[in-house]
Amino acid sequence: MLKKWRKKKRKLVAIALASGVIVSGMSMDSVAASSQKANGSKTEVVSQDVNQQAAPQLVDAASIDAVIAAMTLTEKAAMVVGANSVAIDPVNGEIIGAQSSKVPGAAGQTQAIPRLGIPSIVLADGPMGVRINPTREGTDQTFYATKFPSPNVLASSWDTELVNKVGVATSEELKAYGIDLLLAPGMNIQSYLLNGRNYEYFSEDPLVTGIMTSEFVNGVEDNGVGTTIKHFAAYNQRTNNNGNMIVSQRALREIYLKGFEIAVKESQPWAIMDSYNMINGTYATENKDLLTSVLREDWGFKGFAMTDWEFGARDIAKQIEAGTNLLMPGSIAQVNRVIAAVNDGSLDEKYLDRNIKEILNVVIQTPTFKGHVATNNPDLEAGAQLARQAAADGMVLLKNDEKALPIDNGVSVSLFGTPTVETMTGGRGSALVYAPYQMGIPEGLKNAGLTINDELLGKYETYVEELRQTDEYKQTPGNFFVSTFPTLPEMDIKQDAIAAAESTDVGIIVLSSEFGTYGSDRSKEDFYLSESKQKMIEDVSAAYRAQGKPVIAVLNVEGPLETVSWQDKVDGIVLSWQPGQELGNAVADVLTGKVNPSGKLTQTFPVDYEGLPYADRYPGENNEFTYEEDIYVGYRYHSTFNLTPAYEFGYGLSYTTFDYDKVRVNRNGKFKDKITVFATVENTGDVSGREAVQVYVSAPDGKLEKPELELKAFTKTKELRPGKKENLKFELDVKELASFDEEKSAWIVEKGTYEVLVGASSEDIRGTASFKVDQDILVEKVNDVLEPQVEIDRLSKFDK
């Protein structure tokens, strides 16, 4: 095999030399640089020996201009194209992990130009930790990484310090494996329930999204490794991956761009990844209004933009001119297209130079450029401890009747549901992480001292094993996109439940997400429990309640699912999500009270999918989808249009209780440039705990209609012992209170009386105060761009 590989590589080199392009992995010191000159219809390749002249070296920011000036056109073209020399089949072949020669399994790398001192930097996924191959040729070492909770779990902690710590820990593992740039975090808005990648994102709310992203980015980059926030922008579905998303300027600015704006201004990520889709008729990768007018001019972004791993035919000249710096994963054909675009005049070389400068400004900050040597030995024990803490802190207690939880760690339990056998820790595609282990729920409960009904567990193991051997349910090795776990029906356990209820103290039902493939959205049927799951809940509930014993449901899911039809049949519900490798231990920590749950929802659980404003339209047709609900996303829709959710945004119970007091604002209710909100929170229960405190504002309708309320600030209290209080202070500045006026292309605060609502959720408001704005305030004018070319039938509360 080795001889064949070398022969193939020599062939690629020959092709490259003949074409005047550069192949990944080649030493450019040994390649004659080429420039192409157009001569009528004939293209002439002119070579020169670049080694005969002393070349400037990339040593710092001041050297970048000279280095670019010394580049040949071929080198410039290669610099803006990912260093991928392998032809990849996007349907049948692996597209992630085939590009990087420096770190096997990393998503890709940039082109090195040794004669100018430019190294190749390595890019790796992903949203749940470092994604690389666990094995390599020539060594018996296994290259594991910590599988951290996904962003929707981290956001549910409402703990910015915790998210920062996860960023720091992730950066340590990136550096250990010689990776320079993380292709995460994802931060698209969870505006559509069925989006197959919602678990990779933080929230349906842009403030939570922006703040959590900033904390994670700062944690990673303060340790000298880069991040890539993604996918920019309005990438809220997978069905029409390349479709045209029609969105109003106001919805873009207030909802879909707001989180990115916060992250750019608060953390300056090194890179940003363009989305696949079009926005109002223009591909994001080719959208100068988006990538230059908004990202660079309005927000002051200093990093570089890259495409997602792209195989469609896009206009390279438009992409480069718009502000897309790096084309990933890269191909020889793209290098040639860049060269041709410059030579035929469709691409001004100044844009190429600008884009390279922005890339090199990042390169000089990377561990590779600074001479960092990979140890390949990350501290996985420390990573596991943090992953366990983050997983438990992100879990949400949805129901706890008659204090069914916590349970004593000496009791006996019976586990029901196939996920008790198949551990669903989360992540597909770019979110896959090869962890040293994945802790299942049975193992976690045993570690906590609980006695498990092993006979029942054994039946489940046999049942799952037999089904997985059938054609219908067998696991498929697949590729990057294919699900490896077709969802299993639940077995008939009525008699087993009766026996279990007689012999064990607690019944625990584990429910998992219905899985589709990575490259698609969920179906609306996936929001509802299957008939076999409903029957399992009915049978377990009847058996245990006949014995006067509690039933607990653990939701081992990627996102919201329907609960109203069955929630009265159980005594407690813990939303564990799919929180990484420590799933079992973290579930046990919460169920036994070792950790008092303090997580709260950052995505609304609706009662019924059909009640959502887009249910009859999503995901669109003819490769197009219009965001008709406009600014009324998630809780903004539910609260404004009086639609009762199953569990509202911000909701989460605790094993203790908290009282809110002394809610007030400063300045005697007068507003100038900011308003300060005060509140006191007291633990009035029997055990220590933490509370996620949320500040909403209800703004007056003026020229612009407003949602019923919008989140404007939040914090997590410290650990409060029973009877202890914490005084909290929140400062809301003028920008945070502003709405976007499309006619003025400006952020404005309209005059009138504003109500501040401090609470435990969007519907559990514990105290209010108000302040008055005497006259309209124009906060900031921005570029008037991204206007849709068609009329949008926008949802309005005045049409109710």
mmCIF file with all atom_site columns, C-alpha atoms in Angstrom, residues 198-315:
data_model
loop_
_atom_site.group_PDB
_atom_site.id
_atom_site.type_symbol
_atom_site.label_atom_id
_atom_site.label_alt_id
_atom_site.label_comp_id
_atom_site.label_asym_id
_atom_site.label_entity_id
_atom_site.label_seq_id
_atom_site.pdbx_PDB_ins_code
_atom_site.Cartn_x
_atom_site.Cartn_y
_atom_site.Cartn_z
_atom_site.occupancy
_atom_site.B_iso_or_equiv
_atom_site.pdbx_formal_charge
_atom_site.auth_seq_id
_atom_site.auth_comp_id
_atom_site.auth_asym_id
_atom_site.auth_atom_id
_atom_site.pdbx_PDB_model_num
ATOM 1   C CA . ASN A 1 198 ? -30.109 22.645 16.735 1.00 0.00 ? 198 ASN A CA 1
ATOM 2   C CA . TYR A 1 199 ? -28.147 20.729 19.368 1.00 0.00 ? 199 TYR A CA 1
ATOM 3   C CA . GLU A 1 200 ? -24.968 22.333 17.993 1.00 0.00 ? 200 GLU A CA 1
ATOM 4   C CA . TYR A 1 201 ? -26.362 25.799 18.750 1.00 0.00 ? 201 TYR A CA 1
ATOM 5   C CA . PHE A 1 202 ? -26.974 27.595 22.026 1.00 0.00 ? 202 PHE A CA 1
ATOM 6   C CA . SER A 1 203 ? -30.470 29.021 22.072 1.00 0.00 ? 203 SER A CA 1
ATOM 7   C CA . GLU A 1 204 ? -33.541 30.433 20.375 1.00 0.00 ? 204 GLU A CA 1
ATOM 8   C CA . ASP A 1 205 ? -32.539 33.775 21.913 1.00 0.00 ? 205 ASP A CA 1
ATOM 9   C CA . PRO A 1 206 ? -29.776 35.908 20.361 1.00 0.00 ? 206 PRO A CA 1
ATOM 10  C CA . LEU A 1 207 ? -28.609 37.403 23.673 1.00 0.00 ? 207 LEU A CA 1
ATOM 11  C CA . VAL A 1 208 ? -27.977 33.990 25.234 1.00 0.00 ? 208 VAL A CA 1
ATOM 12  C CA . THR A 1 209 ? -26.366 32.875 21.984 1.00 0.00 ? 209 THR A CA 1
ATOM 13  C CA . GLY A 1 210 ? -24.071 35.891 21.771 1.00 0.00 ? 210 GLY A CA 1
ATOM 14  C CA . ILE A 1 211 ? -22.982 35.906 25.401 1.00 0.00 ? 211 ILE A CA 1
ATOM 15  C CA . MET A 1 212 ? -22.350 32.155 25.610 1.00 0.00 ? 212 MET A CA 1
ATOM 16  C CA . THR A 1 213 ? -20.419 32.249 22.358 1.00 0.00 ? 213 THR A CA 1
ATOM 17  C CA . SER A 1 214 ? -18.300 35.144 23.596 1.00 0.00 ? 214 SER A CA 1
ATOM 18  C CA . GLU A 1 215 ? -17.430 33.320 26.799 1.00 0.00 ? 215 GLU A CA 1
ATOM 19  C CA . PHE A 1 216 ? -16.483 30.141 24.961 1.00 0.00 ? 216 PHE A CA 1
ATOM 20  C CA . VAL A 1 217 ? -14.446 32.019 22.349 1.00 0.00 ? 217 VAL A CA 1
ATOM 21  C CA . ASN A 1 218 ? -12.596 34.012 25.007 1.00 0.00 ? 218 ASN A CA 1
ATOM 22  C CA . GLY A 1 219 ? -11.824 30.797 26.888 1.00 0.00 ? 219 GLY A CA 1
ATOM 23  C CA . VAL A 1 220 ? -10.282 29.210 23.805 1.00 0.00 ? 220 VAL A CA 1
ATOM 24  C CA . GLU A 1 221 ? -8.494  32.239 22.391 1.00 0.00 ? 221 GLU A CA 1
ATOM 25  C CA . ASP A 1 222 ? -7.089  33.547 25.673 1.00 0.00 ? 222 ASP A CA 1
ATOM 26  C CA . ASN A 1 223 ? -5.109  30.308 25.601 1.00 0.00 ? 223 ASN A CA 1
ATOM 27  C CA . GLY A 1 224 ? -3.663  31.030 22.164 1.00 0.00 ? 224 GLY A CA 1
ATOM 28  C CA . VAL A 1 225 ? -5.890  28.906 19.922 1.00 0.00 ? 225 VAL A CA 1
ATOM 29  C CA . GLY A 1 226 ? -8.438  30.228 17.444 1.00 0.00 ? 226 GLY A CA 1
ATOM 30  C CA . THR A 1 227 ? -12.162 29.696 17.027 1.00 0.00 ? 227 THR A CA 1
ATOM 31  C CA . THR A 1 228 ? -14.534 29.860 14.064 1.00 0.00 ? 228 THR A CA 1
ATOM 32  C CA . ILE A 1 229 ? -18.054 31.057 14.806 1.00 0.00 ? 229 ILE A CA 1
ATOM 33  C CA . LYS A 1 230 ? -20.600 29.615 12.391 1.00 0.00 ? 230 LYS A CA 1
ATOM 34  C CA . HIS A 1 231 ? -22.738 29.450 10.227 1.00 0.00 ? 231 HIS A CA 1
ATOM 35  C CA . PHE A 1 232 ? -23.038 33.021 8.974  1.00 0.00 ? 232 PHE A CA 1
ATOM 36  C CA . ALA A 1 233 ? -26.002 33.489 8.553  1.00 0.00 ? 233 ALA A CA 1
ATOM 37  C CA . ALA A 1 234 ? -29.707 32.488 8.649  1.00 0.00 ? 234 ALA A CA 1
ATOM 38  C CA . TYR A 1 235 ? -28.673 28.844 8.468  1.00 0.00 ? 235 TYR A CA 1
ATOM 39  C CA . ASN A 1 236 ? -31.672 27.418 10.285 1.00 0.00 ? 236 ASN A CA 1
ATOM 40  C CA . GLN A 1 237 ? -32.471 24.237 8.394  1.00 0.00 ? 237 GLN A CA 1
ATOM 41  C CA . ARG A 1 238 ? -30.821 21.402 6.488  1.00 0.00 ? 238 ARG A CA 1
ATOM 42  C CA . THR A 1 239 ? -33.608 20.404 4.083  1.00 0.00 ? 239 THR A CA 1
ATOM 43  C CA . ASN A 1 240 ? -32.861 23.344 1.783  1.00 0.00 ? 240 ASN A CA 1
ATOM 44  C CA . ASN A 1 241 ? -29.173 23.461 2.599  1.00 0.00 ? 241 ASN A CA 1
ATOM 45  C CA . ASN A 1 242 ? -28.421 25.759 -0.316 1.00 0.00 ? 242 ASN A CA 1
ATOM 46  C CA . GLY A 1 243 ? -31.856 27.339 -0.461 1.00 0.00 ? 243 GLY A CA 1
ATOM 47  C CA . ASN A 1 244 ? -32.843 30.986 -0.535 1.00 0.00 ? 244 ASN A CA 1
ATOM 48  C CA . MET A 1 245 ? -33.774 32.246 2.922  1.00 0.00 ? 245 MET A CA 1
ATOM 49  C CA . ILE A 1 246 ? -35.991 35.331 2.627  1.00 0.00 ? 246 ILE A CA 1
ATOM 50  C CA . VAL A 1 247 ? -35.719 37.404 5.786  1.00 0.00 ? 247 VAL A CA 1
ATOM 51  C CA . SER A 1 248 ? -36.566 40.993 6.676  1.00 0.00 ? 248 SER A CA 1
ATOM 52  C CA . GLN A 1 249 ? -33.801 43.395 7.601  1.00 0.00 ? 249 GLN A CA 1
ATOM 53  C CA . ARG A 1 250 ? -35.267 43.784 11.074 1.00 0.00 ? 250 ARG A CA 1
ATOM 54  C CA . ALA A 1 251 ? -35.451 40.044 11.760 1.00 0.00 ? 251 ALA A CA 1
ATOM 55  C CA . LEU A 1 252 ? -31.889 39.669 10.489 1.00 0.00 ? 252 LEU A CA 1
ATOM 56  C CA . ARG A 1 253 ? -30.530 42.437 12.671 1.00 0.00 ? 253 ARG A CA 1
ATOM 57  C CA . GLU A 1 254 ? -32.522 41.644 15.835 1.00 0.00 ? 254 GLU A CA 1
ATOM 58  C CA . ILE A 1 255 ? -32.591 37.838 15.710 1.00 0.00 ? 255 ILE A CA 1
ATOM 59  C CA . TYR A 1 256 ? -30.313 36.127 13.200 1.00 0.00 ? 256 TYR A CA 1
ATOM 60  C CA . LEU A 1 257 ? -27.304 38.465 13.178 1.00 0.00 ? 257 LEU A CA 1
ATOM 61  C CA . LYS A 1 258 ? -27.518 39.762 16.752 1.00 0.00 ? 258 LYS A CA 1
ATOM 62  C CA . GLY A 1 259 ? -25.701 36.854 18.385 1.00 0.00 ? 259 GLY A CA 1
ATOM 63  C CA . PHE A 1 260 ? -22.893 37.101 15.833 1.00 0.00 ? 260 PHE A CA 1
ATOM 64  C CA . GLU A 1 261 ? -22.658 40.839 16.463 1.00 0.00 ? 261 GLU A CA 1
ATOM 65  C CA . ILE A 1 262 ? -22.309 40.308 20.215 1.00 0.00 ? 262 ILE A CA 1
ATOM 66  C CA . ALA A 1 263 ? -19.660 37.618 19.718 1.00 0.00 ? 263 ALA A CA 1
ATOM 67  C CA . VAL A 1 264 ? -17.610 39.699 17.292 1.00 0.00 ? 264 VAL A CA 1
ATOM 68  C CA . LYS A 1 265 ? -17.659 42.789 19.485 1.00 0.00 ? 265 LYS A CA 1
ATOM 69  C CA . GLU A 1 266 ? -17.092 40.961 22.777 1.00 0.00 ? 266 GLU A CA 1
ATOM 70  C CA . SER A 1 267 ? -14.548 38.339 21.756 1.00 0.00 ? 267 SER A CA 1
ATOM 71  C CA . GLN A 1 268 ? -13.174 38.979 18.231 1.00 0.00 ? 268 GLN A CA 1
ATOM 72  C CA . PRO A 1 269 ? -13.062 35.345 17.047 1.00 0.00 ? 269 PRO A CA 1
ATOM 73  C CA . TRP A 1 270 ? -10.203 34.595 14.692 1.00 0.00 ? 270 TRP A CA 1
ATOM 74  C CA . ALA A 1 271 ? -12.489 33.267 11.988 1.00 0.00 ? 271 ALA A CA 1
ATOM 75  C CA . ILE A 1 272 ? -16.084 33.017 10.861 1.00 0.00 ? 272 ILE A CA 1
ATOM 76  C CA . MET A 1 273 ? -17.631 30.361 8.625  1.00 0.00 ? 273 MET A CA 1
ATOM 77  C CA . ASP A 1 274 ? -20.057 31.341 5.892  1.00 0.00 ? 274 ASP A CA 1
ATOM 78  C CA . SER A 1 275 ? -23.275 29.369 5.603  1.00 0.00 ? 275 SER A CA 1
ATOM 79  C CA . TYR A 1 276 ? -24.283 27.413 2.513  1.00 0.00 ? 276 TYR A CA 1
ATOM 80  C CA . ASN A 1 277 ? -27.613 29.141 1.959  1.00 0.00 ? 277 ASN A CA 1
ATOM 81  C CA . MET A 1 278 ? -28.640 32.264 0.125  1.00 0.00 ? 278 MET A CA 1
ATOM 82  C CA . ILE A 1 279 ? -29.934 35.286 2.013  1.00 0.00 ? 279 ILE A CA 1
ATOM 83  C CA . ASN A 1 280 ? -32.474 37.285 0.048  1.00 0.00 ? 280 ASN A CA 1
ATOM 84  C CA . GLY A 1 281 ? -31.214 35.925 -3.261 1.00 0.00 ? 281 GLY A CA 1
ATOM 85  C CA . THR A 1 282 ? -27.431 35.965 -2.733 1.00 0.00 ? 282 THR A CA 1
ATOM 86  C CA . TYR A 1 283 ? -25.287 33.122 -1.427 1.00 0.00 ? 283 TYR A CA 1
ATOM 87  C CA . ALA A 1 284 ? -23.758 33.990 1.919  1.00 0.00 ? 284 ALA A CA 1
ATOM 88  C CA . THR A 1 285 ? -20.309 33.132 0.549  1.00 0.00 ? 285 THR A CA 1
ATOM 89  C CA . GLU A 1 286 ? -20.765 35.702 -2.242 1.00 0.00 ? 286 GLU A CA 1
ATOM 90  C CA . ASN A 1 287 ? -22.607 38.298 -0.177 1.00 0.00 ? 287 ASN A CA 1
ATOM 91  C CA . LYS A 1 288 ? -20.562 41.481 0.059  1.00 0.00 ? 288 LYS A CA 1
ATOM 92  C CA . ASP A 1 289 ? -23.315 43.201 2.048  1.00 0.00 ? 289 ASP A CA 1
ATOM 93  C CA . LEU A 1 290 ? -23.091 40.473 4.674  1.00 0.00 ? 290 LEU A CA 1
ATOM 94  C CA . LEU A 1 291 ? -19.337 39.847 4.772  1.00 0.00 ? 291 LEU A CA 1
ATOM 95  C CA . THR A 1 292 ? -18.061 43.374 4.265  1.00 0.00 ? 292 THR A CA 1
ATOM 96  C CA . SER A 1 293 ? -20.794 45.931 4.985  1.00 0.00 ? 293 SER A CA 1
ATOM 97  C CA . VAL A 1 294 ? -22.139 44.206 8.099  1.00 0.00 ? 294 VAL A CA 1
ATOM 98  C CA . LEU A 1 295 ? -19.324 41.997 9.385  1.00 0.00 ? 295 LEU A CA 1
ATOM 99  C CA . ARG A 1 296 ? -16.325 44.270 8.775  1.00 0.00 ? 296 ARG A CA 1
ATOM 100 C CA . GLU A 1 297 ? -17.751 47.790 8.556  1.00 0.00 ? 297 GLU A CA 1
ATOM 101 C CA . ASP A 1 298 ? -20.652 47.724 11.008 1.00 0.00 ? 298 ASP A CA 1
ATOM 102 C CA . TRP A 1 299 ? -19.108 45.373 13.562 1.00 0.00 ? 299 TRP A CA 1
ATOM 103 C CA . GLY A 1 300 ? -15.342 45.753 13.112 1.00 0.00 ? 300 GLY A CA 1
ATOM 104 C CA . PHE A 1 301 ? -14.493 42.081 12.564 1.00 0.00 ? 301 PHE A CA 1
ATOM 105 C CA . LYS A 1 302 ? -10.709 41.572 12.316 1.00 0.00 ? 302 LYS A CA 1
ATOM 106 C CA . GLY A 1 303 ? -10.418 37.878 11.456 1.00 0.00 ? 303 GLY A CA 1
ATOM 107 C CA . PHE A 1 304 ? -11.011 35.972 8.236  1.00 0.00 ? 304 PHE A CA 1
ATOM 108 C CA . ALA A 1 305 ? -14.038 34.279 6.711  1.00 0.00 ? 305 ALA A CA 1
ATOM 109 C CA . MET A 1 306 ? -14.078 30.790 5.226  1.00 0.00 ? 306 MET A CA 1
ATOM 110 C CA . THR A 1 307 ? -16.611 28.728 3.353  1.00 0.00 ? 307 THR A CA 1
ATOM 111 C CA . ASP A 1 308 ? -18.179 25.680 4.893  1.00 0.00 ? 308 ASP A CA 1
ATOM 112 C CA . TRP A 1 309 ? -16.909 22.451 3.313  1.00 0.00 ? 309 TRP A CA 1
ATOM 113 C CA . GLU A 1 310 ? -18.245 23.289 -0.103 1.00 0.00 ? 310 GLU A CA 1
ATOM 114 C CA . PHE A 1 311 ? -18.555 21.262 -3.274 1.00 0.00 ? 311 PHE A CA 1
ATOM 115 C CA . GLY A 1 312 ? -21.118 23.244 -5.244 1.00 0.00 ? 312 GLY A CA 1
ATOM 116 C CA . ALA A 1 313 ? -20.114 25.507 -8.099 1.00 0.00 ? 313 ALA A CA 1
ATOM 117 C CA . ARG A 1 314 ? -19.934 29.027 -6.683 1.00 0.00 ? 314 ARG A CA 1
ATOM 118 C CA . ASP A 1 315 ? -18.506 32.167 -8.292 1.00 0.00 ? 315 ASP A CA 1
#
